[in-house]
Coordinates of C-alpha atoms in Angstrom, one line a residue:
M1 CA 45.9 351.0 36.0
T2 CA 49.7 351.4 36.0
S3 CA 51.1 351.2 32.5
T4 CA 54.9 350.6 32.8
K5 CA 56.2 348.2 30.1
N6 CA 57.9 345.8 32.6
G7 CA 54.8 345.4 34.7
M8 CA 55.7 347.1 38.0
A9 CA 52.5 347.4 39.9
E10 CA 52.3 350.3 42.4
A11 CA 51.3 349.9 46.1
G12 CA 47.5 349.8 46.3
S13 CA 46.9 349.8 42.6
F14 CA 44.4 347.5 40.9
A15 CA 47.3 345.8 39.1
E16 CA 49.0 345.0 42.4
K17 CA 45.8 343.6 43.8
V18 CA 45.3 341.3 40.8
K19 CA 48.9 340.1 41.0
Q20 CA 48.5 339.3 44.7
Q21 CA 45.5 337.1 43.9
A22 CA 46.8 335.5 40.6
D23 CA 48.2 332.0 40.8
I24 CA 51.0 331.9 38.2
V25 CA 51.0 328.1 38.0
R26 CA 47.3 327.9 37.2
L27 CA 47.6 330.8 34.7
V28 CA 50.7 329.5 32.9
G29 CA 49.2 326.0 33.0
E30 CA 46.4 327.3 30.6
Y31 CA 49.2 327.8 27.9
V32 CA 51.8 325.2 28.9
R33 CA 51.5 321.6 30.2
L34 CA 53.2 321.8 33.5
K35 CA 54.5 318.9 35.7
K36 CA 55.5 319.2 39.4
T37 CA 59.2 318.9 40.0
G38 CA 60.1 319.4 43.7
K39 CA 58.8 322.8 44.8
D40 CA 58.5 324.1 41.3
F41 CA 56.7 323.2 38.0
S42 CA 58.3 322.6 34.6
G43 CA 57.3 322.2 31.0
L44 CA 58.3 322.8 27.4
C45 CA 59.0 326.5 26.8
P46 CA 56.3 328.3 24.7
F47 CA 58.8 330.9 23.5
H48 CA 61.2 328.6 21.6
Q49 CA 61.4 325.1 20.2
E50 CA 62.6 322.5 22.6
K51 CA 62.2 318.7 23.3
T52 CA 63.5 318.6 26.9
P53 CA 61.6 320.9 29.4
S54 CA 63.8 323.8 30.5
F55 CA 60.9 326.2 31.3
T56 CA 60.2 326.5 35.1
V57 CA 57.5 328.2 37.2
S58 CA 57.9 328.9 40.9
P59 CA 54.6 329.0 42.9
I60 CA 56.4 330.4 45.9
K61 CA 58.2 333.2 44.1
Q62 CA 55.4 333.6 41.6
I63 CA 57.8 333.9 38.7
F64 CA 58.8 331.9 35.5
Y65 CA 62.1 331.4 33.8
C66 CA 63.4 329.4 30.8
F67 CA 66.9 328.1 31.2
G68 CA 67.0 327.6 27.4
C69 CA 66.0 331.0 25.9
G70 CA 66.4 333.1 29.1
K71 CA 62.9 334.6 29.1
G72 CA 61.5 335.2 32.6
G73 CA 59.4 337.4 34.8
D74 CA 56.1 337.5 36.6
V75 CA 52.6 336.6 35.5
Y76 CA 52.2 339.9 33.6
N77 CA 55.5 339.5 31.7
F78 CA 54.3 336.0 30.7
V79 CA 50.9 337.2 29.4
M80 CA 52.5 340.2 27.6
D81 CA 54.9 337.8 25.7
M82 CA 52.2 335.2 25.0
E83 CA 49.5 337.6 23.9
K84 CA 51.8 340.2 22.4
C85 CA 50.1 343.0 24.4
E86 CA 51.0 345.9 26.5
F87 CA 50.9 345.9 30.4
P88 CA 47.4 347.4 30.9
E89 CA 46.0 344.8 28.5
A90 CA 47.9 342.0 30.4
V91 CA 46.4 343.2 33.7
K92 CA 43.0 342.9 32.2
V93 CA 43.6 339.4 30.8
V94 CA 45.0 338.1 34.2
A95 CA 42.1 339.7 36.1
E96 CA 39.5 338.1 33.8
K97 CA 41.2 334.7 34.1
C98 CA 41.1 335.0 38.0
G99 CA 37.5 336.1 38.0
I100 CA 38.2 339.6 39.2
A101 CA 35.9 342.3 38.0
V102 CA 37.9 344.8 35.9
P103 CA 37.1 348.5 36.6
R104 CA 35.8 350.1 33.5
Q105 CA 38.6 351.9 31.7
K106 CA 37.9 355.5 31.9
E107 CA 38.3 357.5 28.7
R108 CA 40.1 360.1 30.7
S109 CA 43.7 358.9 31.0
P110 CA 44.6 362.2 32.8
E111 CA 42.3 361.0 35.6
E112 CA 44.2 357.7 35.7
R113 CA 47.5 359.6 35.9
K114 CA 46.0 361.8 38.7
Q115 CA 45.1 358.7 40.7
N116 CA 48.6 357.3 40.3
Q117 CA 50.1 360.6 41.3
Q118 CA 47.8 360.7 44.4
R119 CA 49.0 357.3 45.5
S120 CA 52.6 358.3 45.2
V121 CA 51.8 361.4 47.3
L122 CA 50.0 359.4 49.9
V123 CA 53.0 356.9 50.2
E124 CA 55.2 360.0 50.6
M125 CA 53.0 361.4 53.4
H126 CA 53.1 358.1 55.3
R127 CA 56.9 358.2 55.1
E128 CA 56.9 361.7 56.6
A129 CA 54.4 360.7 59.3
Q130 CA 56.6 357.8 60.2
T131 CA 59.7 360.1 60.6
F132 CA 57.5 362.5 62.7
F133 CA 56.2 359.7 65.0
V134 CA 59.7 358.3 65.6
K135 CA 61.0 361.7 66.5
Q136 CA 58.1 362.2 69.0
L137 CA 59.0 358.9 70.7
E138 CA 62.7 359.7 70.9
G139 CA 62.7 363.5 71.7
T140 CA 59.6 364.6 73.8
L141 CA 58.5 364.2 77.4
E142 CA 55.3 362.4 76.3
G143 CA 57.5 360.1 74.2
K144 CA 59.6 359.3 77.2
A145 CA 56.4 358.0 79.0
A146 CA 55.6 355.9 75.9
R147 CA 59.2 354.5 75.9
A148 CA 58.9 353.5 79.5
Y149 CA 55.7 351.6 78.7
L150 CA 57.4 349.8 75.8
E151 CA 60.4 348.9 78.0
D152 CA 57.9 347.6 80.6
R153 CA 56.5 345.3 77.8
G154 CA 60.1 344.0 77.2
L155 CA 60.9 346.1 74.1
D156 CA 64.4 347.4 74.1
K157 CA 65.8 350.3 72.0
A158 CA 67.0 348.0 69.2
T159 CA 63.6 346.4 68.8
I160 CA 61.8 349.8 68.9
E161 CA 64.1 351.0 66.0
R162 CA 63.9 347.7 64.1
F163 CA 60.1 347.8 63.9
G164 CA 59.8 351.6 63.5
I165 CA 57.7 352.0 66.6
G166 CA 56.8 355.7 67.2
Y167 CA 54.4 357.9 69.2
A168 CA 51.5 360.1 68.2
P169 CA 51.2 363.0 70.8
S170 CA 48.1 363.8 72.7
G171 CA 47.6 367.5 71.5
G172 CA 45.3 366.5 68.6
D173 CA 46.9 368.6 65.8
A174 CA 50.7 368.1 66.0
L175 CA 51.0 365.9 62.9
L176 CA 48.4 368.0 61.1
R177 CA 50.5 371.2 61.7
H178 CA 53.6 369.3 60.5
L179 CA 52.0 368.2 57.2
K180 CA 49.7 371.2 56.5
P181 CA 52.3 373.4 54.8
K182 CA 52.9 370.8 52.1
Y183 CA 49.5 369.1 51.5
N184 CA 45.9 370.4 50.9
D185 CA 43.0 369.5 53.2
K186 CA 41.6 366.9 50.8
L187 CA 44.9 365.0 50.6
L188 CA 45.3 365.1 54.4
V189 CA 41.8 363.5 54.9
D190 CA 42.3 361.0 52.1
S191 CA 45.5 359.8 53.7
G192 CA 43.6 358.6 56.8
L193 CA 46.2 360.3 59.0
V194 CA 43.9 363.2 59.6
S195 CA 40.1 363.2 60.4
R196 CA 37.5 365.8 59.9
D197 CA 35.0 366.8 62.6
Q198 CA 31.6 366.2 61.1
S199 CA 29.8 369.1 62.8
A200 CA 32.5 371.8 63.0
G201 CA 34.3 370.7 59.9
R202 CA 37.7 371.3 61.5
L203 CA 40.7 368.9 61.0
F204 CA 42.4 366.9 63.7
D205 CA 45.0 364.0 64.0
R206 CA 43.4 360.6 63.8
F207 CA 46.0 359.1 66.2
R208 CA 46.4 360.9 69.5
R209 CA 48.3 359.7 72.6
R210 CA 49.1 356.4 71.0
I211 CA 52.1 354.2 70.3
T212 CA 52.3 353.8 66.5
F213 CA 53.3 350.7 64.5
P214 CA 53.9 351.3 60.7
I215 CA 52.1 348.8 58.5
S216 CA 53.9 348.1 55.2
S217 CA 52.8 346.7 51.9
E218 CA 54.5 343.4 50.8
S219 CA 57.0 345.5 48.9
G220 CA 58.0 347.4 52.0
K221 CA 56.2 350.8 51.5
I222 CA 54.5 352.2 54.6
V223 CA 50.8 352.4 53.7
A224 CA 49.0 352.6 57.1
F225 CA 49.5 352.7 60.9
G226 CA 48.2 350.6 63.7
A227 CA 48.2 352.5 67.1
R228 CA 47.8 351.4 70.7
A229 CA 46.3 353.7 73.3
L230 CA 48.8 354.7 76.0
G231 CA 46.1 355.3 78.6
D232 CA 42.6 353.9 78.9
D233 CA 41.3 355.5 75.7
M234 CA 39.0 353.3 73.6
P235 CA 39.5 351.6 71.4
K236 CA 42.7 350.1 72.7
Y237 CA 43.9 349.5 69.1
L238 CA 43.1 351.9 66.3
N239 CA 44.1 351.3 62.6
S240 CA 44.2 353.5 59.6
P241 CA 41.0 353.5 57.6
E242 CA 40.7 352.1 54.1
T243 CA 42.5 354.5 51.7
P244 CA 43.6 354.5 48.1
I245 CA 46.9 352.8 49.2
Y246 CA 45.6 350.6 52.1
S247 CA 43.0 347.9 52.2
K248 CA 43.3 345.8 55.4
S249 CA 42.2 342.6 53.7
N250 CA 45.1 342.8 51.2
V251 CA 47.9 343.4 53.8
L252 CA 49.5 341.2 56.4
Y253 CA 51.6 342.9 59.1
H254 CA 55.3 342.0 58.9
M255 CA 54.9 340.3 55.5
D256 CA 57.5 342.7 54.0
R257 CA 60.1 341.4 56.4
A258 CA 58.9 337.8 56.6
K259 CA 59.0 337.0 52.9
E260 CA 62.5 335.4 52.7
A261 CA 62.0 333.4 55.9
L262 CA 58.6 332.1 54.6
R263 CA 60.3 330.9 51.4
R264 CA 63.2 329.4 53.3
Q265 CA 61.2 327.6 56.1
D266 CA 58.2 326.9 53.9
F267 CA 55.7 327.6 56.7
A268 CA 54.1 330.7 58.3
I269 CA 53.1 331.4 61.9
L270 CA 49.9 333.4 61.9
V271 CA 49.2 335.6 65.0
E272 CA 46.6 338.3 65.7
G273 CA 48.4 341.5 66.5
Y274 CA 51.5 343.7 66.1
M275 CA 52.9 342.9 69.6
D276 CA 52.5 339.2 69.0
A277 CA 54.2 339.4 65.6
I278 CA 57.1 341.5 67.1
A279 CA 57.5 339.1 70.1
V280 CA 57.8 336.1 67.8
A281 CA 60.1 337.9 65.3
R282 CA 62.3 339.2 68.2
A283 CA 62.7 335.6 69.4
G284 CA 64.5 334.9 66.1
I285 CA 61.4 333.4 64.3
S286 CA 61.1 335.7 61.3
N287 CA 58.4 333.7 59.4
V288 CA 55.6 335.3 61.3
V289 CA 52.7 337.5 60.0
A290 CA 49.7 339.1 61.7
S291 CA 46.2 339.6 60.5
C292 CA 45.9 342.6 62.8
G293 CA 42.9 341.9 65.0
T294 CA 40.6 340.8 62.2
S295 CA 39.9 337.3 61.0
L296 CA 41.9 336.4 57.9
A297 CA 40.4 337.5 54.6
E298 CA 40.7 335.6 51.3
P299 CA 43.1 338.1 49.6
Q300 CA 45.4 337.8 52.6
I301 CA 45.4 334.0 52.2
K302 CA 46.2 334.3 48.5
L303 CA 49.0 336.6 49.3
L304 CA 50.4 334.1 51.9
G305 CA 49.9 331.3 49.4
R306 CA 52.5 332.9 47.1
F307 CA 55.2 332.1 49.7
T308 CA 54.0 329.0 51.4
R309 CA 51.0 326.7 51.8
R310 CA 51.8 325.6 55.3
V311 CA 50.5 327.6 58.3
I312 CA 50.6 327.3 62.1
V313 CA 47.7 329.4 63.5
N314 CA 48.6 330.9 66.9
Y315 CA 45.8 333.3 67.9
D316 CA 44.9 334.4 71.4
P317 CA 43.3 331.7 73.6
D318 CA 40.2 333.8 74.5
T319 CA 36.8 333.2 73.0
A320 CA 37.2 335.8 70.3
G321 CA 40.6 334.2 69.4
Q322 CA 39.0 330.8 69.2
T323 CA 36.2 332.0 66.9
A324 CA 38.8 333.8 64.7
T325 CA 40.9 330.6 64.6
E326 CA 37.9 328.5 63.5
R327 CA 36.9 331.1 60.9
S328 CA 40.5 331.3 59.5
L329 CA 40.8 327.5 59.4
S330 CA 37.8 327.3 57.1
L331 CA 39.3 329.8 54.6
L332 CA 42.8 328.3 54.8
L333 CA 41.4 324.8 54.1
E334 CA 39.4 326.0 51.2
Q335 CA 42.6 327.3 49.7
D336 CA 44.3 323.9 50.2
F337 CA 46.6 324.9 53.0
E338 CA 48.2 322.5 55.4
V339 CA 47.2 323.9 58.8
R340 CA 48.3 323.3 62.3
V341 CA 47.1 325.1 65.4
L342 CA 49.1 326.2 68.4
A343 CA 46.9 326.8 71.5
L344 CA 49.3 328.1 74.1
P345 CA 48.8 326.9 77.7
P346 CA 48.0 329.5 80.4
V347 CA 50.9 331.2 82.2
G348 CA 50.0 331.0 85.9
N349 CA 46.3 332.0 86.0
K350 CA 46.6 334.2 82.8
K351 CA 45.5 333.1 79.3
A352 CA 48.7 333.5 77.2
D353 CA 49.0 335.2 73.9
P354 CA 52.4 334.7 72.1
D355 CA 53.8 338.0 73.5
L356 CA 53.0 337.1 77.1
F357 CA 54.1 333.5 76.7
I358 CA 57.5 334.3 75.2
R359 CA 58.2 337.0 77.8
E360 CA 57.3 334.8 80.7
M361 CA 58.4 331.3 79.5
G362 CA 61.1 332.1 77.0
T363 CA 61.9 331.4 73.3
E364 CA 62.9 327.7 73.9
A365 CA 59.5 326.8 75.4
Y366 CA 57.7 328.6 72.6
L367 CA 59.8 326.8 69.9
K368 CA 59.1 323.4 71.5
L369 CA 55.3 324.0 71.4
L370 CA 55.6 325.3 67.9
K371 CA 57.2 322.0 66.8
E372 CA 54.5 320.0 68.6
A373 CA 51.6 322.1 67.2
P374 CA 48.9 319.5 66.3
P375 CA 47.1 319.3 62.9
Y376 CA 44.0 321.5 62.9
V377 CA 41.7 318.5 63.2
D378 CA 43.3 317.4 66.4
Y379 CA 42.8 321.0 67.8
L380 CA 39.1 320.9 66.7
I381 CA 38.6 317.4 68.2
A382 CA 40.0 318.6 71.5
R383 CA 37.4 321.5 71.3
A384 CA 34.7 318.9 70.4
R385 CA 35.7 316.7 73.4
Q386 CA 34.8 319.5 75.7
M387 CA 31.2 319.1 74.7
D388 CA 28.9 316.6 76.4
L389 CA 29.6 313.3 74.8
T390 CA 27.6 311.1 77.1
T391 CA 24.5 311.0 74.9
G392 CA 23.9 310.2 71.2
E393 CA 22.6 313.7 70.6
G394 CA 25.8 315.2 72.3
K395 CA 28.0 313.1 70.0
L396 CA 26.0 314.1 67.0
R397 CA 26.4 317.8 67.9
A398 CA 30.2 317.3 68.3
V399 CA 30.3 315.6 64.9
N400 CA 28.3 318.4 63.3
F401 CA 30.7 321.0 64.8
L402 CA 33.6 319.2 63.1
L403 CA 32.1 318.2 59.8
P404 CA 32.2 321.6 58.0
Y405 CA 36.0 321.7 58.5
V406 CA 36.4 318.2 57.1
Q407 CA 34.3 319.2 54.1
K408 CA 36.7 322.0 53.3
I409 CA 39.5 319.5 52.6
P410 CA 39.6 319.2 48.8
N411 CA 41.4 315.8 48.9
R412 CA 38.8 312.9 49.1
I413 CA 41.2 310.3 50.7
L414 CA 42.3 312.8 53.3
R415 CA 38.6 313.6 54.1
S416 CA 37.9 309.9 54.6
E417 CA 41.0 309.5 56.9
W418 CA 39.9 312.4 59.1
A419 CA 36.4 311.0 59.3
T420 CA 38.0 307.7 60.7
R421 CA 40.1 309.8 63.1
I422 CA 37.1 311.7 64.4
A423 CA 35.2 308.5 64.9
Q424 CA 38.1 307.0 66.9
Q425 CA 38.8 310.1 69.0
L426 CA 35.2 310.8 69.9
R427 CA 34.7 307.1 70.6
L428 CA 31.9 306.8 68.1
D429 CA 31.6 303.0 68.5
E430 CA 28.2 303.0 66.9
P431 CA 28.8 301.6 63.3
V432 CA 25.8 303.6 62.1
L433 CA 27.2 306.9 63.3
R434 CA 30.7 306.1 62.0
A435 CA 29.2 305.2 58.6
A436 CA 27.0 308.3 58.5
L437 CA 30.1 310.5 59.3
S438 CA 32.2 308.9 56.5
K439 CA 29.3 309.2 54.0
A440 CA 28.8 312.9 54.9
A441 CA 32.5 313.5 54.6
T442 CA 32.7 311.8 51.2
E443 CA 29.7 313.6 49.9
R444 CA 31.0 316.9 51.4
R445 CA 27.8 317.5 53.2
S446 CA 28.1 319.9 56.1
E447 CA 26.1 317.9 58.6
V448 CA 25.2 314.3 59.6
K449 CA 21.4 313.9 59.6
T450 CA 19.8 312.7 62.8
Q451 CA 18.5 309.2 62.0
P452 CA 16.4 307.3 64.6
E453 CA 18.8 304.4 64.4
L454 CA 21.8 306.7 65.3
L455 CA 20.2 307.6 68.6
G456 CA 17.8 304.7 69.2
R457 CA 19.1 301.6 70.9
A458 CA 21.8 303.3 72.9
A459 CA 23.7 301.1 75.4
K460 CA 25.5 297.9 74.6
P461 CA 24.0 294.6 75.9
V462 CA 26.5 294.5 78.8
E463 CA 25.4 298.0 80.0
R464 CA 21.8 297.1 79.6
R465 CA 22.2 293.9 81.6
L466 CA 24.1 295.7 84.5
I467 CA 21.4 298.4 84.6
R468 CA 18.7 295.7 84.9
M469 CA 20.7 294.0 87.8
L470 CA 21.2 297.3 89.7
A471 CA 17.5 297.9 89.5
E472 CA 16.4 294.3 90.4
A473 CA 19.1 292.1 92.0
E474 CA 18.1 292.5 95.7
G475 CA 20.7 289.8 96.8
F476 CA 23.9 291.5 95.4
R477 CA 22.9 294.9 94.3
L478 CA 24.9 296.8 97.0
E479 CA 28.2 295.0 96.2
L480 CA 27.7 295.4 92.5
A481 CA 27.1 299.2 93.0
Q482 CA 30.3 299.4 95.1
R483 CA 32.4 297.7 92.5
L484 CA 31.1 299.9 89.7
Q485 CA 31.6 303.0 91.8
N486 CA 35.1 302.1 93.1
A487 CA 36.5 301.3 89.7
R488 CA 34.6 304.2 88.0
L489 CA 33.6 301.6 85.4
Y490 CA 30.6 303.5 84.0
H491 CA 32.4 306.9 83.6
G492 CA 32.4 308.0 79.9
L493 CA 29.7 305.5 78.9
E494 CA 26.7 306.8 77.0
T495 CA 24.6 305.3 79.9
E496 CA 26.7 307.1 82.5
K497 CA 23.9 309.2 83.9
I498 CA 21.6 306.1 84.3
F499 CA 24.3 304.2 86.1
A500 CA 25.1 307.1 88.4
A501 CA 21.4 307.5 89.5
L502 CA 21.1 303.7 90.1
V503 CA 24.4 303.4 92.0
I504 CA 23.5 306.3 94.3
A505 CA 20.1 304.7 94.9
S506 CA 21.6 301.3 95.6
L507 CA 24.3 302.6 97.9
S508 CA 21.6 304.2 100.1
G509 CA 20.6 300.7 101.2
Q510 CA 16.9 301.3 100.4
S511 CA 15.0 299.4 97.8
V512 CA 15.4 301.0 94.3
Q513 CA 12.2 302.5 92.9
A514 CA 12.3 302.9 89.1
T515 CA 10.0 305.9 89.1
E516 CA 12.3 307.7 91.7
V517 CA 15.4 307.0 89.7
G518 CA 13.6 308.0 86.5
A519 CA 12.6 311.3 88.0
V520 CA 16.2 312.5 88.3
L521 CA 17.0 311.6 84.7
E522 CA 16.6 313.6 81.5
E523 CA 13.8 312.5 79.1
R524 CA 16.0 310.4 76.8
D525 CA 17.7 308.5 79.7
R526 CA 14.4 308.0 81.5
R527 CA 13.0 306.4 78.4
L528 CA 16.0 304.2 77.9
L529 CA 15.8 303.0 81.6
F530 CA 12.2 302.0 81.2
E531 CA 12.8 300.3 77.9
I532 CA 15.6 298.2 79.5
L533 CA 13.4 297.3 82.5
F534 CA 10.7 296.0 80.2
E535 CA 13.0 293.7 78.2
E536 CA 12.7 290.0 78.4
A537 CA 15.5 288.8 80.7
N538 CA 16.7 285.8 82.8
E539 CA 17.1 285.9 86.6
P540 CA 20.3 287.8 87.4
T541 CA 23.2 285.8 88.8
W542 CA 26.5 287.0 90.5
E543 CA 28.5 285.1 87.8
E544 CA 26.9 287.0 85.0
A545 CA 27.4 290.3 86.9
M546 CA 31.1 289.5 87.2
S547 CA 31.5 288.7 83.5
C548 CA 29.7 292.0 82.7
I549 CA 32.1 293.9 85.0
E550 CA 35.1 292.2 83.3
A551 CA 33.8 293.3 79.9
L552 CA 33.5 296.9 81.2
Q553 CA 37.1 296.7 82.7
H554 CA 38.3 295.5 79.3
R555 CA 36.6 298.3 77.5
Q556 CA 38.0 300.8 80.0
A557 CA 41.5 299.5 79.5
E558 CA 41.1 299.8 75.7
R559 CA 40.0 303.5 76.2
E560 CA 42.9 304.2 78.5
L561 CA 45.3 302.6 76.0
A562 CA 43.9 304.8 73.2
D563 CA 44.4 307.9 75.4
V564 CA 48.0 306.8 76.3
Q565 CA 48.8 306.2 72.6
R566 CA 47.5 309.7 71.7
S567 CA 49.7 311.2 74.4
I568 CA 52.7 309.3 73.1
E569 CA 52.0 310.5 69.5
A570 CA 52.0 314.1 70.8
N571 CA 55.8 313.6 71.3
P572 CA 56.2 314.6 75.0
A573 CA 59.5 315.2 76.9
A574 CA 61.6 312.2 77.8
P575 CA 60.5 311.7 81.5
E576 CA 56.8 311.9 80.6
L577 CA 57.4 309.6 77.6
R578 CA 59.0 306.9 79.8
G579 CA 56.0 307.0 82.2
L580 CA 53.6 306.7 79.2
L581 CA 55.4 303.8 77.7
E582 CA 55.4 302.0 81.0
K583 CA 51.6 302.6 81.4
K584 CA 51.1 301.3 77.8
Q585 CA 52.9 298.1 78.7
Q586 CA 50.8 297.6 81.8
L587 CA 47.6 298.1 79.9
M588 CA 48.6 295.8 77.1
R589 CA 49.5 293.1 79.7
R590 CA 46.1 293.7 81.4
L591 CA 44.3 293.3 78.1
A592 CA 46.3 290.2 77.1
A593 CA 45.5 288.5 80.5
A594 CA 41.8 289.2 80.0
R595 CA 41.7 287.4 76.7

């Protein structure tokens, strides 16, 4: 552990890791009664007598200050003053309060000093490696080819310099030769910059024929590199391994430069890789950080939470990106973040990551989509709506896909609101399913249990009656089928597949055989069809058929109105909005006339 009096924690040290995960508000709150005032918290200063609160804690900056007595500092300074202890003891106290296991203090403090010294040397080696990589990019033939590739990706000289992009040559020992005179073999391997051949035992450069991106700790020290293959070498991206100064789950790419913007804007844009982060930052949006190809980890979220609790997740739109998005959402929600998701539309026939989208469509288009990024539940609902929602089981599957995310919301009222929203958007008209969803959300259960009454009597009376008529009303079956077909009245209903089979059979002009229709249906729909055919029912009349059709038209208009309303709430551009408002008026008139 570092043992400076003022509590400076070195890159990669245990003290720094604890500080990244500590929440100063929660910790100070154990000693002082704090009240939220704007973005900060205030209370009566524990270090001098006062009646009016002048003691303030900032969750974003993770510092405290008393405007009365002038005491201030970070979480360690606070504990050192409260507990009257030295820095190493304060680290231990904070770690225990945060539930972080404290490494057993070794008796040998020379060993401790040796570790600290090793970390300083490793940081120094990374600084030298950075200078070496930059020179390779600027002053060699191979570097020239790498520069051409970067320019092709839209990165000009100023950007390359701004982000410290360099080049690792293909030889395999150029960096090794550069560092060897100053550092022994063990240090070279410990740094992660050099690898050892397992069989022959010889040393070689970890990064070869790759474009290098320096990865800095939050305090701005280079602690690792990310590297992209220039040719077809695999893997395409290669990162530094875990070292005494670098742990990938504790570092976010670009965090050292994004800090001020995160505080100022009070939200973060979270992307997957270096090129995405660079593209967004170049577009003048500095509050961007990258999780570097891995899903977000809890320490990274805690680090982010020191600067803001609001995040827009903008991962790649491919399957891996969607999975990473959904996994990150779970963790962010557990830590009480307000999350939105930006799923970029394709550019031409290509799926667009932020880098491609900004290059092809420009900054303005990206900023517009960023502003309109929907809350995470809307993104997840859109994913759920791609599932098959024509059956009770399908709806149940969609609900169970969404529920774990709703459970992660710590606020009970918010959970209940989202349950209602899901019920509306997935058109869960069945009161039983809606009630089961709300109950599961309130109890924070991660799935809705399949109850027979949820999936039993599907189909409303109107649908059941029309199905019976299509099967039996010889006199007007054909005309009824044509009306249903032309107005697409049964589309989106839970009984859609039964209607489709009956309409096709009716339009053929032949008499409808229940067994033949049943043969093309899935088990559940077949059972429902036969159940309807065996119900007690009056002789069908055309008047009754017309009133059933009107009921379906009414329901269709209500569904269209809900869709239009959702599109309006998504805040579209003016011409599109005008069209939507006109459509809304028409639908409202149609519904009013039908009453």
